[in-house]
Coordinates of C-alpha atoms (C1' of nucleotides) in Angstrom, one line a residue:
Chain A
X1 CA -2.0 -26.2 0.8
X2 CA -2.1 -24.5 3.7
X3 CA 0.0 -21.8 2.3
X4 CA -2.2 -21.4 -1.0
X5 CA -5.2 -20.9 1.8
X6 CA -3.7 -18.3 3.8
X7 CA -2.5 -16.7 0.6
X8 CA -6.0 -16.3 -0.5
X9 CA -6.9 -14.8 2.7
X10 CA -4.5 -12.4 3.1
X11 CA -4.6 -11.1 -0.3
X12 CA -8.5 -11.0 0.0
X13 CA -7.8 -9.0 3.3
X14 CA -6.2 -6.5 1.9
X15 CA -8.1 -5.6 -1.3
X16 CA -10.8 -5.3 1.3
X17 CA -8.3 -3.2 3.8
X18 CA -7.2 -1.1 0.5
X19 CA -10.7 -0.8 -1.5
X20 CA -10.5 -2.5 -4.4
X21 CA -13.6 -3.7 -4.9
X22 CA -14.8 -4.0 -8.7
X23 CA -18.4 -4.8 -8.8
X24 CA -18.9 -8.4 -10.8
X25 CA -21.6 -7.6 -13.4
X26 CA -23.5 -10.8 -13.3
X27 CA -25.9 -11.8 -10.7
X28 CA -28.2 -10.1 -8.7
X29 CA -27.1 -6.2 -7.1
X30 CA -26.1 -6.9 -3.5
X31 CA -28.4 -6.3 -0.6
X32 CA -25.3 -5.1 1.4
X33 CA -22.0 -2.7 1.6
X34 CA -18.5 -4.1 3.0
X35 CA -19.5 -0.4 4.1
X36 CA -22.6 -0.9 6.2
X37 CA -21.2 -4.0 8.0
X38 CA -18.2 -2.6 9.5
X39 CA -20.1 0.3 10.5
X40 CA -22.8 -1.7 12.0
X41 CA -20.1 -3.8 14.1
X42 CA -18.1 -0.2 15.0
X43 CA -21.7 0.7 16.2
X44 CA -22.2 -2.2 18.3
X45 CA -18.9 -2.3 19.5
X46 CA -19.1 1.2 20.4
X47 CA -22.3 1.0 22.1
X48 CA -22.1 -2.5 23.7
X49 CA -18.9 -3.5 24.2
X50 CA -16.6 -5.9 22.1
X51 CA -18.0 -8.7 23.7
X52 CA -21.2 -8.2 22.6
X53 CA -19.8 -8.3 19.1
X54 CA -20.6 -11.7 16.5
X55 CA -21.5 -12.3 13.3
X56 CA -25.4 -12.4 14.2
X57 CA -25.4 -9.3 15.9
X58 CA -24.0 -7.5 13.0
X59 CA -26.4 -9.5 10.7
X60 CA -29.4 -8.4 12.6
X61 CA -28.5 -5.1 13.2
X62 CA -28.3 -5.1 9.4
X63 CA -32.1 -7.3 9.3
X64 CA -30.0 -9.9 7.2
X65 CA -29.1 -13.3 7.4
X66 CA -26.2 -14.1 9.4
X67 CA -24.4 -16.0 6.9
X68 CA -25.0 -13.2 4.1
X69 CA -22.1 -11.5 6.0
X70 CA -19.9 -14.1 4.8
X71 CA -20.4 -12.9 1.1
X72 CA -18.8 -9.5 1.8
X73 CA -16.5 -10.7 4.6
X74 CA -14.4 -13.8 5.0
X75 CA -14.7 -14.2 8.5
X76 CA -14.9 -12.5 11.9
X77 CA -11.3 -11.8 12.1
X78 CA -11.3 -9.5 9.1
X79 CA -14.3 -7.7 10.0
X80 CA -12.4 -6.7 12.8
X81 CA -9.4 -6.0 10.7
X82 CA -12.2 -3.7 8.8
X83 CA -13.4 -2.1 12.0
X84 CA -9.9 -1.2 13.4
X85 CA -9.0 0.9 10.3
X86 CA -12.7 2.4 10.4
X87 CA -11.7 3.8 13.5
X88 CA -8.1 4.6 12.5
X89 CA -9.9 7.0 10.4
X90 CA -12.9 8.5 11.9
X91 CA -10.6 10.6 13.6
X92 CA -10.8 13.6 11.7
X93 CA -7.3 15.5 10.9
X94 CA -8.7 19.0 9.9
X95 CA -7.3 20.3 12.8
X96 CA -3.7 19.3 12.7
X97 CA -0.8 21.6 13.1
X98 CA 0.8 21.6 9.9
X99 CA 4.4 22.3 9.6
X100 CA 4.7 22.7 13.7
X101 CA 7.5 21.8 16.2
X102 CA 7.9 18.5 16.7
X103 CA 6.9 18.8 20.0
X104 CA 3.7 20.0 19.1
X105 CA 2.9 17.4 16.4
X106 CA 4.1 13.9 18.8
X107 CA 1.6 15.5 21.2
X108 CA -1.2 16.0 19.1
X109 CA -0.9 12.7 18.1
X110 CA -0.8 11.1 21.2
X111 CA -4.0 13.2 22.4
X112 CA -5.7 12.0 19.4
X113 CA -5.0 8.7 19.8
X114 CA -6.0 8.9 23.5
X115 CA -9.4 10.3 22.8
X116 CA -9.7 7.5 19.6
X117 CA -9.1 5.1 22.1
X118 CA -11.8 6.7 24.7
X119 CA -14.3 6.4 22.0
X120 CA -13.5 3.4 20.7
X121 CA -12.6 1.3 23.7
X122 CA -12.5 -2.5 21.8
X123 CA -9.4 -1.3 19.9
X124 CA -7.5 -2.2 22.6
X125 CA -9.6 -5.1 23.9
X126 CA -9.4 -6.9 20.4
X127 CA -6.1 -8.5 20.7
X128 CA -5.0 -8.1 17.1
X129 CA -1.6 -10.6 16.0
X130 CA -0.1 -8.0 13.3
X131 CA -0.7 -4.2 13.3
X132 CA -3.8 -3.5 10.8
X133 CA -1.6 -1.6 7.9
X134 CA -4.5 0.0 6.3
X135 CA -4.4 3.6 4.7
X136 CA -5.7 5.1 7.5
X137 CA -2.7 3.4 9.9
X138 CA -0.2 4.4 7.8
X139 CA -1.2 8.4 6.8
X140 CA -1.0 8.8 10.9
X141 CA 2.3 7.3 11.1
X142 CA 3.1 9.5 8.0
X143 CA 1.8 12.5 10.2
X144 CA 3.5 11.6 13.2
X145 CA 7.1 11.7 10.8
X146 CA 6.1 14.4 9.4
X147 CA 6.7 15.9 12.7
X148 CA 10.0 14.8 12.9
X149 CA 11.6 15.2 9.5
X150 CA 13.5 18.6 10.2
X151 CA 15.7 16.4 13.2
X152 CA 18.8 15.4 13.2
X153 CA 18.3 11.5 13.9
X154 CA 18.2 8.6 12.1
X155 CA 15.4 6.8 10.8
X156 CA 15.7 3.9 13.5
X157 CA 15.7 6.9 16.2
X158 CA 12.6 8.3 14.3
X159 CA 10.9 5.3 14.5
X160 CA 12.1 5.1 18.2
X161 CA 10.0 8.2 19.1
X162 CA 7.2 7.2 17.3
X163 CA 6.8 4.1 18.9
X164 CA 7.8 5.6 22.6
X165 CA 4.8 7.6 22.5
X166 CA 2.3 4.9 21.0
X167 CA 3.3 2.9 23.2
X168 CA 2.6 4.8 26.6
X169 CA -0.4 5.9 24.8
X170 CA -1.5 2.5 24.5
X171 CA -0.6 1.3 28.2
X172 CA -2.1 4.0 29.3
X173 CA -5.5 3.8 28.0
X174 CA -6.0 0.8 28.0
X175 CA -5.8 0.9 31.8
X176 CA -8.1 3.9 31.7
X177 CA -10.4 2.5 29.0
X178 CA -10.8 -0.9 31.1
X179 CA -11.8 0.9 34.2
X180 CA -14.1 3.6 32.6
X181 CA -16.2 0.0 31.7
X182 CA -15.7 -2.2 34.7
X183 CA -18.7 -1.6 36.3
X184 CA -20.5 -2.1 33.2
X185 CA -18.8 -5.2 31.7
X186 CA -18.6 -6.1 35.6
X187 CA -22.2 -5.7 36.9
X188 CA -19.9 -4.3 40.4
X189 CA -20.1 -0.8 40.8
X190 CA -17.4 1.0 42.0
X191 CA -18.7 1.5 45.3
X192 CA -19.4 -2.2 45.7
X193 CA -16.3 -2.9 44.3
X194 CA -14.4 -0.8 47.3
X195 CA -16.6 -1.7 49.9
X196 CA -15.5 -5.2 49.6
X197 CA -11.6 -5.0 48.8
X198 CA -12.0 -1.7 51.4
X199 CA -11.0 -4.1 54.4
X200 CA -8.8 -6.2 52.9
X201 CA -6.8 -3.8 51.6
X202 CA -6.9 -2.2 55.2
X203 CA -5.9 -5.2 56.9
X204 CA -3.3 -5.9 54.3
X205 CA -2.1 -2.0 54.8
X206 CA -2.1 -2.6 58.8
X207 CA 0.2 -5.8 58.6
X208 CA 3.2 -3.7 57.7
X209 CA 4.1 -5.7 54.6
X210 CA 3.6 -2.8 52.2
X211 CA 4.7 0.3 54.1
X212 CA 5.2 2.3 51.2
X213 CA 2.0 2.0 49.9
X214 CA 0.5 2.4 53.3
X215 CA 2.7 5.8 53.7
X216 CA 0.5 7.1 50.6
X217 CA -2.1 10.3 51.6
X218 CA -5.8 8.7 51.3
X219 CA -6.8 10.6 48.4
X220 CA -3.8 9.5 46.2
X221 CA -5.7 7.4 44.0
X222 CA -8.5 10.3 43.4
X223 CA -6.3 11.5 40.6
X224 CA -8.4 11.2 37.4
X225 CA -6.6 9.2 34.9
X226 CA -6.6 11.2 32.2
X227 CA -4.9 13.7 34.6
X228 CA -2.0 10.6 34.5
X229 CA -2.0 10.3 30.7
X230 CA -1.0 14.0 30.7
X231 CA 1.6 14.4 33.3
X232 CA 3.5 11.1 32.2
X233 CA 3.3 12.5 28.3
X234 CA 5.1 15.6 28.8
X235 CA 7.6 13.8 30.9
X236 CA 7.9 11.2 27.7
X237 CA 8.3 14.4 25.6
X238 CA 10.6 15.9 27.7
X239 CA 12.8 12.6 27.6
X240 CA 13.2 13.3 23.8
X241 CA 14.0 16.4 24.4
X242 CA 16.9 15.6 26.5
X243 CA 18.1 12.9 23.7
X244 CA 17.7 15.8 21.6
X245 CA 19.8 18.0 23.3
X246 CA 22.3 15.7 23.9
X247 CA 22.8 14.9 20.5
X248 CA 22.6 18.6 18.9
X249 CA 24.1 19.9 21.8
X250 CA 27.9 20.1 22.5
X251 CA 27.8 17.1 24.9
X252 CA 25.3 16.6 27.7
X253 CA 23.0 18.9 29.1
X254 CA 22.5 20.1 32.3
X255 CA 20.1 16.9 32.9
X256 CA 23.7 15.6 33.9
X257 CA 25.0 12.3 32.1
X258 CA 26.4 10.6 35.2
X259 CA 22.8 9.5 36.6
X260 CA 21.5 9.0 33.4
X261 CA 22.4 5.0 31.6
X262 CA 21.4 4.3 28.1
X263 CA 21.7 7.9 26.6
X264 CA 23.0 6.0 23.2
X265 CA 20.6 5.8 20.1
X266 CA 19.4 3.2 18.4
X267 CA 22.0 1.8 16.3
X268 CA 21.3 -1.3 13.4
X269 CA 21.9 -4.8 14.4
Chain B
X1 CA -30.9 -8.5 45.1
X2 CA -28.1 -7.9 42.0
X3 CA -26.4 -6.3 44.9
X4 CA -26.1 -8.9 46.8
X5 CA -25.2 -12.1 44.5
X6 CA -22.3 -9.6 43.5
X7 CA -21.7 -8.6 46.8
X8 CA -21.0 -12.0 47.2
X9 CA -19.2 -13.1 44.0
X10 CA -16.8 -10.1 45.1
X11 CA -16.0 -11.7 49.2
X12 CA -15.6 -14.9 47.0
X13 CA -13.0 -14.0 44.8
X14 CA -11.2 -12.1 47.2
X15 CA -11.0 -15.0 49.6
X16 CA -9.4 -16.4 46.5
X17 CA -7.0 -14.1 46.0
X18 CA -5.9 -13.7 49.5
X19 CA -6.2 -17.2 50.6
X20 CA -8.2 -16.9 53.2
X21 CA -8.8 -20.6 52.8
X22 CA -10.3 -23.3 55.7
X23 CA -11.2 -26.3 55.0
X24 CA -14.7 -27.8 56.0
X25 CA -14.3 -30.7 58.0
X26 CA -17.3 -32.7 57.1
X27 CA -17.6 -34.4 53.5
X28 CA -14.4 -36.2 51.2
X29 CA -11.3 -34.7 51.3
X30 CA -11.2 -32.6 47.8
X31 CA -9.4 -34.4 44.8
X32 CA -7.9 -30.7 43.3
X33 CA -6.6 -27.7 45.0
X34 CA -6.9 -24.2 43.8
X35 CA -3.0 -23.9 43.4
X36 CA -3.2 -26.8 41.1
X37 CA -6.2 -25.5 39.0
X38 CA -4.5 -22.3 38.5
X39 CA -0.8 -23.6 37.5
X40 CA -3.0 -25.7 35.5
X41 CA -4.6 -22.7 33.6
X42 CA -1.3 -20.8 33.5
X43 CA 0.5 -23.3 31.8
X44 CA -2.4 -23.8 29.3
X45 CA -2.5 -20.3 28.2
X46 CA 1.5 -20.1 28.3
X47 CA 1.5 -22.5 26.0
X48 CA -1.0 -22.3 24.2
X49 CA -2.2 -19.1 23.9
X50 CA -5.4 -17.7 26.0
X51 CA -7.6 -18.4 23.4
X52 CA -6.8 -22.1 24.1
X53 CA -7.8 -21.6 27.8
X54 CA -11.5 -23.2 28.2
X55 CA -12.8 -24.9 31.8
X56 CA -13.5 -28.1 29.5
X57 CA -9.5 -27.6 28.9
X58 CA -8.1 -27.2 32.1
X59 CA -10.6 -29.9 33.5
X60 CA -9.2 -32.6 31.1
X61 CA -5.4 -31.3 32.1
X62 CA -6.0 -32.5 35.4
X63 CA -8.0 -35.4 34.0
X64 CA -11.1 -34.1 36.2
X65 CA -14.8 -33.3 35.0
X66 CA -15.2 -30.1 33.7
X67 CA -17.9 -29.3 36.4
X68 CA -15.5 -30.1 39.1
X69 CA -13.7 -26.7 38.5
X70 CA -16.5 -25.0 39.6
X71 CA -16.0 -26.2 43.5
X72 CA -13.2 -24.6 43.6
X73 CA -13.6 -21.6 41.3
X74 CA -16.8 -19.2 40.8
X75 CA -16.4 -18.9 37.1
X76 CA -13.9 -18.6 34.4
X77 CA -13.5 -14.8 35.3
X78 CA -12.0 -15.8 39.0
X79 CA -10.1 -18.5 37.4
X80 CA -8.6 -15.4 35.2
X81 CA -8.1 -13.2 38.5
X82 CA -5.7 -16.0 40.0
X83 CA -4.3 -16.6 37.5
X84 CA -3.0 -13.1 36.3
X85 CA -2.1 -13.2 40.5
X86 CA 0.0 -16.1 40.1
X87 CA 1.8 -14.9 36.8
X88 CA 2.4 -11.3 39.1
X89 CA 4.0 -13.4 41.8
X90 CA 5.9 -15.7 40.0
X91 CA 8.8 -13.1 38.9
X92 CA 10.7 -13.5 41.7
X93 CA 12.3 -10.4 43.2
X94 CA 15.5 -12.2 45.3
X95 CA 17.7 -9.9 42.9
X96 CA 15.8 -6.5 43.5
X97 CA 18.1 -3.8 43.7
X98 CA 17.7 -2.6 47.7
X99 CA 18.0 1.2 48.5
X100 CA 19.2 2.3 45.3
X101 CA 18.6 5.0 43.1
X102 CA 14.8 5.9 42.0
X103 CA 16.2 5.3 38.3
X104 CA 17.8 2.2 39.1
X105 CA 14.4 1.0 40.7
X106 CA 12.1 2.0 38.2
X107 CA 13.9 0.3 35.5
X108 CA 14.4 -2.9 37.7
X109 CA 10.0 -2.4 37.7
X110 CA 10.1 -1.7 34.3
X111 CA 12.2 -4.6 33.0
X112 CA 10.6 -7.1 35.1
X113 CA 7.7 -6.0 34.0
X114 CA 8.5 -6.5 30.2
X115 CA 9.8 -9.9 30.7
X116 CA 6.7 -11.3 32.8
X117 CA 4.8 -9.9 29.6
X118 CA 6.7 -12.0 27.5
X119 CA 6.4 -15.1 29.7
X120 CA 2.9 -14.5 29.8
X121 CA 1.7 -12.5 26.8
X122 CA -2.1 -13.7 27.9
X123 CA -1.6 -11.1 30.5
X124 CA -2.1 -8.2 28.1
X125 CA -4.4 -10.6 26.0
X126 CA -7.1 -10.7 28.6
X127 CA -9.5 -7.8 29.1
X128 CA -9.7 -7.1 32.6
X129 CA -12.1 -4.8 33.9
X130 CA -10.6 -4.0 36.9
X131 CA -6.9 -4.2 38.1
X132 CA -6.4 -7.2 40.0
X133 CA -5.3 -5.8 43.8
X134 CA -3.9 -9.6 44.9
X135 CA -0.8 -9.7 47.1
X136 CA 1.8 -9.7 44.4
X137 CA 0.6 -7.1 42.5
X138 CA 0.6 -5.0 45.7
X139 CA 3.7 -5.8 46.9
X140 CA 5.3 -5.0 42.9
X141 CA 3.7 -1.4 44.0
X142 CA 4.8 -1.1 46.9
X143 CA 8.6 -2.1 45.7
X144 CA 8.3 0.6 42.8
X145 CA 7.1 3.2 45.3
X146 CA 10.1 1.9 47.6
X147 CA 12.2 3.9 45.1
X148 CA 10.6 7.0 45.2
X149 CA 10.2 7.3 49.1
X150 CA 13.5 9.9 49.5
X151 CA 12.4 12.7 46.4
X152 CA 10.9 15.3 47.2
X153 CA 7.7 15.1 45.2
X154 CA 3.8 14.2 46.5
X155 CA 2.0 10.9 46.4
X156 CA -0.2 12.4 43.3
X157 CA 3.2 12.4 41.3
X158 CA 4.9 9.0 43.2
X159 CA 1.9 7.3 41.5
X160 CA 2.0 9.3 38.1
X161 CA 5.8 8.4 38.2
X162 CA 4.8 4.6 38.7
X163 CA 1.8 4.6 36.1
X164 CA 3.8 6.5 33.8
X165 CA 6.3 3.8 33.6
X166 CA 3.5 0.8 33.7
X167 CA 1.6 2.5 31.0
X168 CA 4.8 2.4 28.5
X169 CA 5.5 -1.2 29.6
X170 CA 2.4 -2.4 28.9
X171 CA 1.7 -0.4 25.7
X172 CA 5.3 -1.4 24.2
X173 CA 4.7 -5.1 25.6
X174 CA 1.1 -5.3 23.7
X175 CA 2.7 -4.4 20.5
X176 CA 5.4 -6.8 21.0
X177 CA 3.6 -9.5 22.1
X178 CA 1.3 -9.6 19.6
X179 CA 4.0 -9.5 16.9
X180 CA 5.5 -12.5 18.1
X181 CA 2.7 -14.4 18.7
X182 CA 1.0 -13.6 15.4
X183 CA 2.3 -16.4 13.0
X184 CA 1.2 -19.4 15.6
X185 CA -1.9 -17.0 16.3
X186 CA -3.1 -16.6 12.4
X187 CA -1.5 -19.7 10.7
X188 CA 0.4 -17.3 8.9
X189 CA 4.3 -16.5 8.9
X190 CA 6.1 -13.3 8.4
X191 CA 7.7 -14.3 4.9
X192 CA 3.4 -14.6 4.0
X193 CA 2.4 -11.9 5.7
X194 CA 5.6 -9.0 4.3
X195 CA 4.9 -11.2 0.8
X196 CA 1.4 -10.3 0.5
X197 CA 1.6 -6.6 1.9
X198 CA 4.7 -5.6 -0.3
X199 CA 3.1 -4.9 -3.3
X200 CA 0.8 -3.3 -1.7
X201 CA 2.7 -0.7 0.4
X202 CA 5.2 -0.2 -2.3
X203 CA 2.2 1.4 -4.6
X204 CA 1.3 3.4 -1.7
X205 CA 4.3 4.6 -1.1
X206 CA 4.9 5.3 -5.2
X207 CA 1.4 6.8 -4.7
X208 CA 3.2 10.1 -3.3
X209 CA 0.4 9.5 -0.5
X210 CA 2.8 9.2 2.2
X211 CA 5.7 11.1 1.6
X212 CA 7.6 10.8 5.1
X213 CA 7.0 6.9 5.3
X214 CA 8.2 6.3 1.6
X215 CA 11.8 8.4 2.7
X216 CA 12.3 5.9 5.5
X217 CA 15.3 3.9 4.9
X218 CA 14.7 1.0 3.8
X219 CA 15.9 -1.2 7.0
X220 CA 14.3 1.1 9.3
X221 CA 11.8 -1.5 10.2
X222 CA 14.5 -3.9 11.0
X223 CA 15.0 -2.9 14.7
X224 CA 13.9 -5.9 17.1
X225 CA 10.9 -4.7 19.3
X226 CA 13.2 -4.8 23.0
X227 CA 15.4 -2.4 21.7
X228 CA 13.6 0.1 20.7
X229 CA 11.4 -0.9 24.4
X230 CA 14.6 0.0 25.9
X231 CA 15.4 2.8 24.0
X232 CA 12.0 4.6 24.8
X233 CA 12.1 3.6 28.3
X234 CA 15.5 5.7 28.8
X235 CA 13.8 8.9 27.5
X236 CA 11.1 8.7 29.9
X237 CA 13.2 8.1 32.9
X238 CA 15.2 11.4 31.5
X239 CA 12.0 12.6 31.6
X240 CA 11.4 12.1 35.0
X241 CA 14.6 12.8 36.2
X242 CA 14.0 16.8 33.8
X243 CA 10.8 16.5 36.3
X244 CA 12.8 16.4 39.7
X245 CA 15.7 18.7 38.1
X246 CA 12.9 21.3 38.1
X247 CA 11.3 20.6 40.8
X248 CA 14.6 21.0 43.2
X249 CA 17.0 23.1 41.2
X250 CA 16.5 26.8 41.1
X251 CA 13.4 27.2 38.7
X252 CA 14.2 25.2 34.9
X253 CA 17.6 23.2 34.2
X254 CA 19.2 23.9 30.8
X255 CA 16.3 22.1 28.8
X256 CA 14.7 25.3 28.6
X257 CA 11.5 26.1 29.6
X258 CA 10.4 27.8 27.0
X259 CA 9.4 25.0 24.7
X260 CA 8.0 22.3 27.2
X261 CA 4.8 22.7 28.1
X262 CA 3.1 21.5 31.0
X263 CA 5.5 21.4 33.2
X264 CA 3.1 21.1 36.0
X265 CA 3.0 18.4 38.7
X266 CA -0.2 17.1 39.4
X267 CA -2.4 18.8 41.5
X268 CA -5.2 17.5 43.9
X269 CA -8.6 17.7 41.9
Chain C
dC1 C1' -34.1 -16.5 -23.9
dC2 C1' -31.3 -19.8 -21.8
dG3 C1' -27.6 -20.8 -18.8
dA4 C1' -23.8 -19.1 -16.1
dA5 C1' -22.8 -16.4 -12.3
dC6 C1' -24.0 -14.4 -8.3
dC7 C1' -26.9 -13.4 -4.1
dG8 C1' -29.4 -14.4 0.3
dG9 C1' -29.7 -17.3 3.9
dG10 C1' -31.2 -21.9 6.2
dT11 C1' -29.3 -25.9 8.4
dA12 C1' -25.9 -28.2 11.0
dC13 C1' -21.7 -28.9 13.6
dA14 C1' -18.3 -28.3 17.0
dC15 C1' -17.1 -25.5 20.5
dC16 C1' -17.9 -22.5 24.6
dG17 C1' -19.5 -21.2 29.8
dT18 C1' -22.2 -22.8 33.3
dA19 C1' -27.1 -23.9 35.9
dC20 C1' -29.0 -27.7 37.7
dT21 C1' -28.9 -32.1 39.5
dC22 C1' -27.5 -36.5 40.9
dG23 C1' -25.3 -40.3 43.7
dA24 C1' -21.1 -41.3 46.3
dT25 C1' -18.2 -40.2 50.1
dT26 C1' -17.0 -38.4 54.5
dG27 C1' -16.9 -37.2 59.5
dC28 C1' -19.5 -35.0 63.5
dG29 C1' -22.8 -35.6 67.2
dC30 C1' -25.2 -38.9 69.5
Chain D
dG1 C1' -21.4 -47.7 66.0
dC2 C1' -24.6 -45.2 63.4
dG3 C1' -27.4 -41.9 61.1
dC4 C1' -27.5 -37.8 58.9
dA5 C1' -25.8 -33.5 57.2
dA6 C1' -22.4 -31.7 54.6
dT7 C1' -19.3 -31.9 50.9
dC8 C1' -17.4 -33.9 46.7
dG9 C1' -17.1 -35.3 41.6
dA10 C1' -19.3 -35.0 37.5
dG11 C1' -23.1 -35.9 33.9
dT12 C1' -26.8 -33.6 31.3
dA13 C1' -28.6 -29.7 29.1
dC14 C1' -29.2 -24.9 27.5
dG15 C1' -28.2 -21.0 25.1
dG16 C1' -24.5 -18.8 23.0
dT17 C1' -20.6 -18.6 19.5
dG18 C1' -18.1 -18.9 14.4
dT19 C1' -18.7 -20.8 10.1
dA20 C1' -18.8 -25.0 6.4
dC21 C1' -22.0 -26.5 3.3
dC22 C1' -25.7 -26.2 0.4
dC23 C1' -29.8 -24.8 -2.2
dG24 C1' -33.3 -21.9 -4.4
dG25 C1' -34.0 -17.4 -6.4
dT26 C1' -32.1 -13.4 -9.1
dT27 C1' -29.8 -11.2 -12.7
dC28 C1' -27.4 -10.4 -16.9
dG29 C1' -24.1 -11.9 -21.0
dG30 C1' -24.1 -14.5 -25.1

DNA sequence: CCGAACCGGGTACACCGTACTCGATTGCGC
DNA sequence: GCGCAATCGAGTACGGTGTACCCGGTTCGG
């Protein structure tokens, strides 16, 4: 039974993820769009946080009953599913580099995803079980391949870039993403919030048990993050580059194989 | 007056974290100690998933009241602090690799890292505002930076070195994470979940939509999460190590310059 | 034109974090 | 020894959450 129920719900999910919606022709026209709900709760989410997110919000940003939600969406969970994709594809592709180095595209992507992930912070606050495969997911991983098609690596390897670079986009802004909102999810503003660790950290810098940190210039920490994002990518990119090399190239670069562990690809189980 | 109930919450919770910790001498000897309220709250949401972490639960896993948390802890929030704290500190470091190579260091970081996330995926789960700066997570720093003391490079770059590698950890770890959480997390196993999407992603992929997906082998999907962790985490430590082979050889190694942009360090602001 | 199908949404329940408050317990100062 | 102040455990209550269930009004097919 419980099978038969999440069945239900997963097939419902996705006709909602994929847009088939066909209009029953009884009853009364509805009051609402699947539409105008998910971008009410992107709007709140945006504006207020994800926390601030639920079902009544939405329904009275929408002056509606809460439980009329229910009869476009099954539950919270999907709306979310809903928003995620929304978001996915808000980020407008006009100005993609078509046909470019792969370099170039992997980059572009990973800037774009930085900045979706600037605007819409809750992407990476929502803690999601399964990547949302809508049509917007999937025509930015088809990009990102696009990218790579002219290389001579396998499809695991492919796959192996890809995920490289979502993932330190990922770890990376979300560290970014949760500090550009501390003080307001917080209530501590940053100066309050160094004024009282400011000793303790002093005291804990004084006792010797973390000499390297307490080696580190004073204005170490000033570096703006996105600053961070950037250096670290191109030394990600460069890192493919170096596989690259090593594979097209007539063994090893100048990058010198000795230091370097784990130059093999990905091979299948 | 906000400024001072935070001001205090903030001396609170680092007390907490620190341990600065002295008894009153008046009153009954107290029935709970933070240690135990904490282990208690870790093995919860190890077990059972962060979701499943409420005061009510942790206050009937140490058969207590639920209000008798709160003499110990400010608020679910500290609770969380201490508790990421604990989960920081509980990878224990007797095997660390002492003196070696930067390389060899950063991936020692970077793998202990990964496996803590997989002990405790909550850690990624939970939407911290702030990083939490208690002992352990100091002292992980200042191990990591341990590694870096001998290259020739400036604090702004030890750091982007370190968050460079945390950032991918984290991201990869997320993904991960989530994946193997999602069939207790949604009631729904992979065999459903692949079952119902199939049809669907096979008609997109007929649908000429996504071109570069749809010429994916078919098993490309098949690689477990850790490899391909492992896999991306060697190209960015060749990335790094391009980053010091420029920085101390004479001007560019063979990866050629040309093509890599941004090759800068990272400047002061 | 009637009944089936559909829409909006009110009510209710179980959960959550926690503010407030109480009596019970303890040990210091006298 | 004793009183009192301090500290402890915890019950009650409030406002929030997601959503199951249900009912009356609306609309169109037969």
């Amino acid at each position: 039974m419980s099978t038969e129920r999440s069945g239900d719900y997963l097939r419902r999910s996705l006709e909602l993820l994929w847009g088939r919606r066909e209009r029953p022709t009884r009853g009364p026209k509805p009051a609402l769009t699947l539409e105008r709900i998910v971008a009410a709760g992107v709007r709140i989410a945006d504006a207020e946080g994800i926390e601030a997110l639920s079902m009544r919000r939405v329904a009275a940003e929408l002056r509606v009953g809460t439980m009329s939600l229910y009869r476009y969406v099954p539950g919270k969970a999907e709306l979310l599913e809903l928003m995620i994709d929304r978001a996915y594809g808000m980020t407008d592709g006009t100005d993609a580099p078509e046909g470019a180095n792969w370099r170039t595209v992997l980059r572009y992507v990973a800037l774009g995803t930085w900045r979706m992930y600037l605007d819409h912070p809750w992407l990476l606050q929502v803690n999601l079980a399964r990547p949302v495969l809508g049509p917007a997911a999937v025509a930015g991983f088809d990009y990102a391949l696009s990218g790579l098609a002219d290389l001579d690596i396998t499809d695991h390897e492919r796959i192996g870039f890809v995920a490289a670079v979502d993932g330190y986009v990922a770890g990376c802004a979300r560290t970014h993403v949760n500090a550009a909102q501390a003080a307001r999810q917080t209530g501590i503003s940053d100066e309050e919030f160094w004024a009282a660790h400011g000793p303790m950290l002093e005291k804990a810098m004084l006792s010797g048990a973390y000499p390297h940190v307490a080696a580190l210039a004073e204005d170490t920490f000033a570096v703006p993050g996105e600053r961070l994002f950037e250096f670290g990518l191109e030394r990600l990119l460069d890192g493919l580059e170096t596989f690259l090399a090593r594979r097209s190239g007539a063994g090893g670069g100048a990058n010198g194989g000795e230091a370097s562990g784990g130059t093999d690809g990905i091979e299948a189980d």
